[in-house]
Short mmCIF file of N, CA and C in Angstrom, two decimals:
data_model
loop_
_atom_site.label_atom_id
_atom_site.label_comp_id
_atom_site.label_asym_id
_atom_site.label_seq_id
_atom_site.Cartn_x
_atom_site.Cartn_y
_atom_site.Cartn_z
N MET A 127 101.52 84.95 112.05
CA MET A 127 102.26 84.06 112.92
C MET A 127 103.19 84.90 113.79
N LEU A 128 103.11 84.72 115.09
CA LEU A 128 103.96 85.44 116.04
C LEU A 128 105.35 84.81 116.06
N THR A 129 106.36 85.67 115.97
CA THR A 129 107.73 85.19 116.00
C THR A 129 108.30 85.33 117.41
N LYS A 130 109.50 84.81 117.61
CA LYS A 130 110.15 84.93 118.92
C LYS A 130 110.36 86.39 119.30
N SER A 131 110.53 87.24 118.31
CA SER A 131 110.78 88.66 118.59
C SER A 131 109.49 89.44 118.83
N GLY A 132 108.35 88.78 118.77
CA GLY A 132 107.08 89.46 119.00
C GLY A 132 106.53 90.17 117.78
N VAL A 133 107.07 89.88 116.61
CA VAL A 133 106.65 90.51 115.36
C VAL A 133 105.67 89.59 114.64
N VAL A 134 104.63 90.18 114.04
CA VAL A 134 103.64 89.41 113.29
C VAL A 134 103.52 90.00 111.90
N LEU A 135 103.59 89.16 110.88
CA LEU A 135 103.36 89.57 109.50
C LEU A 135 102.04 88.98 109.07
N GLY A 136 101.11 89.84 108.67
CA GLY A 136 99.78 89.39 108.29
C GLY A 136 99.72 88.85 106.87
N VAL A 137 98.56 88.33 106.54
CA VAL A 137 98.30 87.77 105.22
C VAL A 137 97.94 88.91 104.26
N ALA A 138 98.46 88.85 103.04
CA ALA A 138 98.15 89.85 102.02
C ALA A 138 96.70 89.69 101.57
N TYR A 139 96.02 90.84 101.40
CA TYR A 139 94.63 90.81 100.93
C TYR A 139 94.45 91.87 99.87
N PRO A 140 93.90 91.56 98.72
CA PRO A 140 93.55 90.21 98.26
C PRO A 140 94.79 89.47 97.77
N ASN A 141 94.67 88.20 97.63
CA ASN A 141 95.76 87.38 97.12
C ASN A 141 95.13 86.18 96.40
N PRO A 142 95.23 86.13 95.09
CA PRO A 142 96.01 86.92 94.16
C PRO A 142 95.52 88.37 94.08
N ALA A 143 96.42 89.24 93.62
CA ALA A 143 96.13 90.67 93.52
C ALA A 143 96.56 91.17 92.15
N GLN A 144 95.93 92.29 91.74
CA GLN A 144 96.25 92.83 90.43
C GLN A 144 96.85 94.23 90.53
N THR A 145 96.20 95.13 91.27
CA THR A 145 96.66 96.52 91.29
C THR A 145 97.23 96.95 92.64
N GLU A 146 96.68 96.42 93.72
CA GLU A 146 97.18 96.76 95.05
C GLU A 146 96.85 95.67 96.04
N VAL A 147 97.57 95.68 97.13
CA VAL A 147 97.40 94.68 98.18
C VAL A 147 97.58 95.38 99.53
N THR A 148 96.88 94.89 100.53
CA THR A 148 97.03 95.43 101.88
C THR A 148 97.62 94.35 102.77
N ILE A 149 98.66 94.73 103.51
CA ILE A 149 99.34 93.80 104.40
C ILE A 149 99.43 94.43 105.78
N SER A 150 99.02 93.69 106.79
CA SER A 150 99.11 94.19 108.16
C SER A 150 100.30 93.56 108.86
N CYS A 151 100.77 94.24 109.89
CA CYS A 151 101.86 93.69 110.69
C CYS A 151 101.77 94.24 112.11
N GLN A 152 102.40 93.54 113.00
CA GLN A 152 102.50 93.99 114.38
C GLN A 152 103.98 93.96 114.75
N LEU A 153 104.46 95.10 115.22
CA LEU A 153 105.86 95.22 115.60
C LEU A 153 106.00 95.03 117.11
N ALA A 154 107.19 94.70 117.55
CA ALA A 154 107.43 94.49 118.98
C ALA A 154 107.38 95.81 119.75
N GLN A 155 107.78 96.91 119.10
CA GLN A 155 107.79 98.22 119.74
C GLN A 155 107.15 99.24 118.81
N GLU A 156 106.49 100.24 119.39
CA GLU A 156 105.76 101.22 118.61
C GLU A 156 106.64 102.09 117.74
N ASP A 157 107.87 102.35 118.13
CA ASP A 157 108.72 103.30 117.41
C ASP A 157 109.67 102.65 116.41
N GLN A 158 109.49 101.37 116.12
CA GLN A 158 110.39 100.68 115.20
C GLN A 158 110.11 101.07 113.75
N GLN A 159 111.17 101.10 112.94
CA GLN A 159 111.03 101.32 111.50
C GLN A 159 110.96 99.97 110.82
N ALA A 160 110.05 99.88 109.85
CA ALA A 160 109.86 98.60 109.15
C ALA A 160 109.62 98.85 107.68
N GLU A 161 109.90 97.81 106.89
CA GLU A 161 109.59 97.86 105.47
C GLU A 161 109.18 96.47 105.00
N LEU A 162 108.43 96.44 103.92
CA LEU A 162 108.04 95.19 103.29
C LEU A 162 108.95 94.98 102.09
N ARG A 163 109.53 93.79 101.99
CA ARG A 163 110.43 93.44 100.89
C ARG A 163 109.75 92.38 100.04
N PHE A 164 109.60 92.68 98.75
CA PHE A 164 108.98 91.75 97.81
C PHE A 164 110.07 91.18 96.90
N THR A 165 110.19 89.86 96.88
CA THR A 165 111.21 89.18 96.09
C THR A 165 110.52 88.30 95.04
N ASN A 166 110.96 88.43 93.79
CA ASN A 166 110.43 87.60 92.72
C ASN A 166 110.89 86.16 92.95
N LEU A 167 109.96 85.23 93.05
CA LEU A 167 110.33 83.84 93.34
C LEU A 167 111.01 83.15 92.15
N PHE A 168 110.81 83.66 90.95
CA PHE A 168 111.44 83.07 89.77
C PHE A 168 112.90 83.50 89.65
N THR A 169 113.16 84.79 89.85
CA THR A 169 114.52 85.31 89.66
C THR A 169 115.32 85.41 90.96
N GLY A 170 114.62 85.47 92.09
CA GLY A 170 115.29 85.64 93.37
C GLY A 170 115.69 87.08 93.65
N ARG A 171 115.32 87.99 92.77
CA ARG A 171 115.68 89.40 92.93
C ARG A 171 114.64 90.16 93.73
N VAL A 172 115.11 91.11 94.53
CA VAL A 172 114.20 91.99 95.25
C VAL A 172 113.54 92.89 94.21
N ALA A 173 112.21 92.86 94.16
CA ALA A 173 111.47 93.60 93.15
C ALA A 173 110.90 94.91 93.68
N LEU A 174 110.71 95.00 95.00
CA LEU A 174 110.06 96.18 95.56
C LEU A 174 110.35 96.26 97.05
N LEU A 175 110.65 97.46 97.52
CA LEU A 175 110.79 97.75 98.95
C LEU A 175 109.80 98.85 99.29
N VAL A 176 108.98 98.63 100.30
CA VAL A 176 107.95 99.60 100.67
C VAL A 176 108.05 99.89 102.16
N PRO A 177 108.30 101.13 102.54
CA PRO A 177 108.30 101.48 103.97
C PRO A 177 106.91 101.26 104.56
N VAL A 178 106.85 100.71 105.76
CA VAL A 178 105.58 100.55 106.47
C VAL A 178 105.35 101.85 107.23
N GLU A 179 104.32 102.56 106.82
CA GLU A 179 104.04 103.87 107.40
C GLU A 179 103.16 103.74 108.63
N GLY A 180 103.15 104.80 109.42
CA GLY A 180 102.29 104.85 110.59
C GLY A 180 103.07 104.79 111.88
N THR A 181 102.32 104.90 112.95
CA THR A 181 102.90 104.81 114.28
C THR A 181 102.16 103.74 115.05
N GLY A 182 102.73 103.34 116.14
CA GLY A 182 102.14 102.28 116.93
C GLY A 182 102.67 100.93 116.51
N ALA A 183 102.37 99.93 117.30
CA ALA A 183 102.88 98.59 117.03
C ALA A 183 102.09 97.90 115.92
N GLU A 184 100.77 98.15 115.85
CA GLU A 184 99.94 97.53 114.83
C GLU A 184 99.81 98.47 113.64
N ARG A 185 100.19 97.97 112.46
CA ARG A 185 100.17 98.81 111.26
C ARG A 185 99.58 98.03 110.09
N SER A 186 99.10 98.78 109.12
CA SER A 186 98.57 98.20 107.89
C SER A 186 99.07 99.03 106.73
N GLN A 187 99.57 98.38 105.70
CA GLN A 187 100.15 99.10 104.57
C GLN A 187 99.50 98.67 103.27
N CYS A 188 99.01 99.64 102.51
CA CYS A 188 98.49 99.39 101.17
C CYS A 188 99.66 99.55 100.20
N VAL A 189 99.86 98.57 99.34
CA VAL A 189 101.00 98.56 98.43
C VAL A 189 100.49 98.54 96.99
N ALA A 190 100.89 99.53 96.19
CA ALA A 190 100.56 99.56 94.77
C ALA A 190 101.45 98.57 94.03
N LEU A 191 100.84 97.76 93.19
CA LEU A 191 101.58 96.71 92.48
C LEU A 191 101.83 97.06 91.02
N ALA A 192 101.60 98.30 90.62
CA ALA A 192 101.71 98.71 89.22
C ALA A 192 103.08 98.41 88.62
N GLY A 193 104.14 98.48 89.39
CA GLY A 193 105.49 98.26 88.86
C GLY A 193 105.92 96.80 88.82
N LEU A 194 105.10 95.91 89.35
CA LEU A 194 105.48 94.49 89.39
C LEU A 194 104.87 93.72 88.23
N PRO A 195 105.67 92.97 87.48
CA PRO A 195 105.09 92.10 86.46
C PRO A 195 104.32 90.96 87.13
N ALA A 196 103.39 90.39 86.38
CA ALA A 196 102.64 89.24 86.90
C ALA A 196 103.62 88.14 87.29
N GLY A 197 103.32 87.46 88.38
CA GLY A 197 104.18 86.38 88.83
C GLY A 197 103.99 86.08 90.29
N GLN A 198 104.88 85.27 90.84
CA GLN A 198 104.82 84.89 92.25
C GLN A 198 105.95 85.58 93.00
N TYR A 199 105.58 86.12 94.15
CA TYR A 199 106.52 86.88 94.96
C TYR A 199 106.46 86.40 96.40
N ALA A 200 107.58 86.53 97.09
CA ALA A 200 107.61 86.33 98.54
C ALA A 200 107.69 87.72 99.14
N TYR A 201 106.90 87.96 100.18
CA TYR A 201 107.04 89.23 100.88
C TYR A 201 107.46 88.95 102.31
N GLN A 202 108.36 89.81 102.80
CA GLN A 202 108.93 89.66 104.13
C GLN A 202 108.86 91.00 104.86
N LEU A 203 108.85 90.93 106.16
CA LEU A 203 108.89 92.12 106.99
C LEU A 203 110.31 92.32 107.49
N VAL A 204 110.85 93.50 107.22
CA VAL A 204 112.20 93.86 107.67
C VAL A 204 112.03 94.95 108.73
N VAL A 205 112.52 94.69 109.94
CA VAL A 205 112.39 95.64 111.04
C VAL A 205 113.78 96.06 111.48
N GLU A 206 114.02 97.35 111.48
CA GLU A 206 115.32 97.91 111.86
C GLU A 206 116.46 97.23 111.10
N GLY A 207 116.23 96.93 109.80
CA GLY A 207 117.26 96.35 108.95
C GLY A 207 117.42 94.84 109.04
N GLN A 208 116.62 94.18 109.87
CA GLN A 208 116.73 92.73 110.06
C GLN A 208 115.44 92.03 109.64
N LEU A 209 115.57 90.88 108.96
CA LEU A 209 114.38 90.10 108.64
C LEU A 209 113.71 89.69 109.94
N ALA A 210 112.42 89.95 110.03
CA ALA A 210 111.74 89.76 111.31
C ALA A 210 110.64 88.72 111.28
N ALA A 211 110.26 88.24 110.10
CA ALA A 211 109.19 87.26 110.02
C ALA A 211 109.42 86.39 108.79
N ALA A 212 108.91 85.18 108.83
CA ALA A 212 109.05 84.26 107.71
C ALA A 212 108.34 84.83 106.48
N PRO A 213 108.90 84.57 105.30
CA PRO A 213 108.27 85.09 104.08
C PRO A 213 106.92 84.44 103.82
N GLN A 214 106.05 85.20 103.17
CA GLN A 214 104.76 84.68 102.75
C GLN A 214 104.64 84.91 101.25
N LYS A 215 103.74 84.18 100.62
CA LYS A 215 103.63 84.20 99.17
C LYS A 215 102.52 85.13 98.69
N LEU A 216 102.80 85.86 97.62
CA LEU A 216 101.83 86.74 96.97
C LEU A 216 101.85 86.43 95.48
N ILE A 217 100.67 86.31 94.89
CA ILE A 217 100.55 86.12 93.45
C ILE A 217 100.01 87.40 92.84
N VAL A 218 100.75 87.94 91.86
CA VAL A 218 100.33 89.13 91.14
C VAL A 218 99.83 88.68 89.77
N THR A 219 98.60 89.08 89.44
CA THR A 219 97.99 88.69 88.17
C THR A 219 98.03 89.85 87.19
N PRO A 220 97.96 89.52 85.89
CA PRO A 220 97.99 90.59 84.87
C PRO A 220 96.71 91.41 84.86
#
């Protein structure tokens, strides 16, 4: 979904996921720094922060889920320290 700021957060694949997930995003500018924030929906705590690597506006990040317990998570795109896209849901299976 395109936001007013021109940022797009893609759908996690696969979802549900067990060991890793790939998430794509499109940034408004090629040189922006971004990270993916995973929040446990049960506790509300941030469970994982992953820098989005690469250059260019269109990026794809593979995220290892080994440190996350099974459960439901919201993932968000943070660009230059600001939330840039609506959260989406990810289910991690055992």
